[in-house]
Every structure is written in C-alpha cells, then in structure tokens.
C-alpha cells in the first residue's frame, strides 16, 4: 500500500512537471501554469508535503489571477514548517499588492497575529489582533457607507445619465 501511494505521488509530481513545461508561452499558458501550481501546492499542503508545497507555490507568477491565493498558501506552507517569521513576507506582499477587501488579503491580515502568537510574541500578537480588529471594523463601516441608499441612488443615476 505504501508503495502504491508513493508511486501515485511520483506520478502526480511528474504530471505536474510535464504539464507546466509544455504549456505555450502565452498569457493563457502562464495563467494555466499558475493554476496548476496553485492546485498542486494546496494538494501538497493537504498531504503534509510542506517543502514540496512551498516549491510549487514559489513558482506562481506575481501578475496573475492566482497570485493572491498563491501568496496566501505560500505563507501557510511556511507556517506548517515552523518558519513563522518567513511566513509573514508573502502575506506582506499580498497586503501591499491587492485590495484590502480581497479574501486572501483578509485571511493574511488575520494570519499575521496568529504567526506572532506561534513565535511566542504574545504582547505583539495581542496588539496586532487589536489593530486587525480596528481595521476590519473600518472596512465594515466602509461597506455600510457604500451600501447606503443615497450612495446607490447616486451611482444608479450616473449610469442612467
């Protein structure tokens, strides 16, 4: 049974390698490659192969639709390897490059104080959790403001004119 699982894992690794190698040098090819690498990285994380996940996730380009989830999962792969300080770097890049409302950004914002807690930096972790709480409350206020009737009416009127 162990031999079969090992062979399946080797086949999967080979399949991923071949799939990413033979893709065309086009926008679509690069996007498909990033998607394959993201799925492979998530699969490796779920299988407990953290170094392999890290290797896949590091290959995702920084300018595709899969960049944000790739950076998020890359950080988690580092956390799973007890590399807590290193995990904050991809999350920092994620937070700088994408909207604060992006789901991966929100998760990364919550992940930073968690990583600090794992580093036993409890005071810094607590302060960061408090900062995150204020940031999320501010985001909620922004959403409520945007969803207010006068805002929506003004936006609809712009489209009609």
PDB file of C-alpha atoms in Angstrom, residues 25-82:
ATOM      1  CA  UNK A  25       4.339  30.961 -23.836  1.00  0.00           C
ATOM      2  CA  UNK A  26       1.096  32.936 -23.923  1.00  0.00           C
ATOM      3  CA  UNK A  27      -0.978  34.728 -21.309  1.00  0.00           C
ATOM      4  CA  UNK A  28      -3.343  31.762 -21.221  1.00  0.00           C
ATOM      5  CA  UNK A  29      -0.445  29.319 -20.875  1.00  0.00           C
ATOM      6  CA  UNK A  30       1.056  31.273 -17.988  1.00  0.00           C
ATOM      7  CA  UNK A  31      -2.334  31.521 -16.301  1.00  0.00           C
ATOM      8  CA  UNK A  32      -2.915  27.787 -16.632  1.00  0.00           C
ATOM      9  CA  UNK A  33       0.570  27.103 -15.284  1.00  0.00           C
ATOM     10  CA  UNK A  34      -0.139  29.294 -12.249  1.00  0.00           C
ATOM     11  CA  UNK A  35      -3.425  27.495 -11.667  1.00  0.00           C
ATOM     12  CA  UNK A  36      -1.754  24.088 -11.890  1.00  0.00           C
ATOM     13  CA  UNK A  37       0.952  25.209  -9.453  1.00  0.00           C
ATOM     14  CA  UNK A  38      -1.618  26.607  -7.013  1.00  0.00           C
ATOM     15  CA  UNK A  39      -3.676  23.413  -7.042  1.00  0.00           C
ATOM     16  CA  UNK A  40      -0.518  21.309  -6.726  1.00  0.00           C
ATOM     17  CA  UNK A  41       0.649  23.445  -3.805  1.00  0.00           C
ATOM     18  CA  UNK A  42      -2.671  23.130  -2.000  1.00  0.00           C
ATOM     19  CA  UNK A  43      -2.695  19.373  -2.637  1.00  0.00           C
ATOM     20  CA  UNK A  44       0.849  19.062  -1.256  1.00  0.00           C
ATOM     21  CA  UNK A  45      -0.135  21.103   1.823  1.00  0.00           C
ATOM     22  CA  UNK A  46      -3.103  18.829   2.451  1.00  0.00           C
ATOM     23  CA  UNK A  47      -0.844  15.789   2.045  1.00  0.00           C
ATOM     24  CA  UNK A  48       1.623  17.173   4.606  1.00  0.00           C
ATOM     25  CA  UNK A  49       4.361  17.735   1.998  1.00  0.00           C
ATOM     26  CA  UNK A  50       5.186  21.257   3.079  1.00  0.00           C
ATOM     27  CA  UNK A  51       8.513  21.683   1.272  1.00  0.00           C
ATOM     28  CA  UNK A  52       7.001  20.439  -1.955  1.00  0.00           C
ATOM     29  CA  UNK A  53       4.065  22.816  -1.474  1.00  0.00           C
ATOM     30  CA  UNK A  54       6.497  25.659  -0.884  1.00  0.00           C
ATOM     31  CA  UNK A  55       8.346  24.782  -4.106  1.00  0.00           C
ATOM     32  CA  UNK A  56       5.144  24.791  -6.177  1.00  0.00           C
ATOM     33  CA  UNK A  57       3.778  27.979  -4.632  1.00  0.00           C
ATOM     34  CA  UNK A  58       7.047  29.880  -5.110  1.00  0.00           C
ATOM     35  CA  UNK A  59       6.786  29.329  -8.864  1.00  0.00           C
ATOM     36  CA  UNK A  60       3.463  31.166  -9.224  1.00  0.00           C
ATOM     37  CA  UNK A  61       3.955  34.439 -11.053  1.00  0.00           C
ATOM     38  CA  UNK A  62       3.273  37.739  -9.329  1.00  0.00           C
ATOM     39  CA  UNK A  63       0.915  39.040 -12.001  1.00  0.00           C
ATOM     40  CA  UNK A  64      -1.911  36.563 -12.467  1.00  0.00           C
ATOM     41  CA  UNK A  65      -5.320  35.817 -11.032  1.00  0.00           C
ATOM     42  CA  UNK A  66      -3.670  33.124  -8.910  1.00  0.00           C
ATOM     43  CA  UNK A  67      -1.060  35.365  -7.292  1.00  0.00           C
ATOM     44  CA  UNK A  68      -3.117  36.330  -4.235  1.00  0.00           C
ATOM     45  CA  UNK A  69      -4.193  32.811  -3.249  1.00  0.00           C
ATOM     46  CA  UNK A  70      -0.688  31.604  -4.108  1.00  0.00           C
ATOM     47  CA  UNK A  71       0.938  34.100  -1.743  1.00  0.00           C
ATOM     48  CA  UNK A  72      -1.562  33.223   0.972  1.00  0.00           C
ATOM     49  CA  UNK A  73      -0.937  29.488   0.661  1.00  0.00           C
ATOM     50  CA  UNK A  74       2.822  30.061   0.405  1.00  0.00           C
ATOM     51  CA  UNK A  75       2.699  31.760   3.796  1.00  0.00           C
ATOM     52  CA  UNK A  76       0.730  28.850   5.261  1.00  0.00           C
ATOM     53  CA  UNK A  77       3.256  26.370   3.839  1.00  0.00           C
ATOM     54  CA  UNK A  78       5.973  28.229   5.745  1.00  0.00           C
ATOM     55  CA  UNK A  79       3.900  28.230   8.937  1.00  0.00           C
ATOM     56  CA  UNK A  80       3.485  24.467   8.591  1.00  0.00           C
ATOM     57  CA  UNK A  81       7.298  24.227   8.506  1.00  0.00           C
ATOM     58  CA  UNK A  82       7.586  26.378  11.649  1.00  0.00           C
TER      59      UNK A  82
END
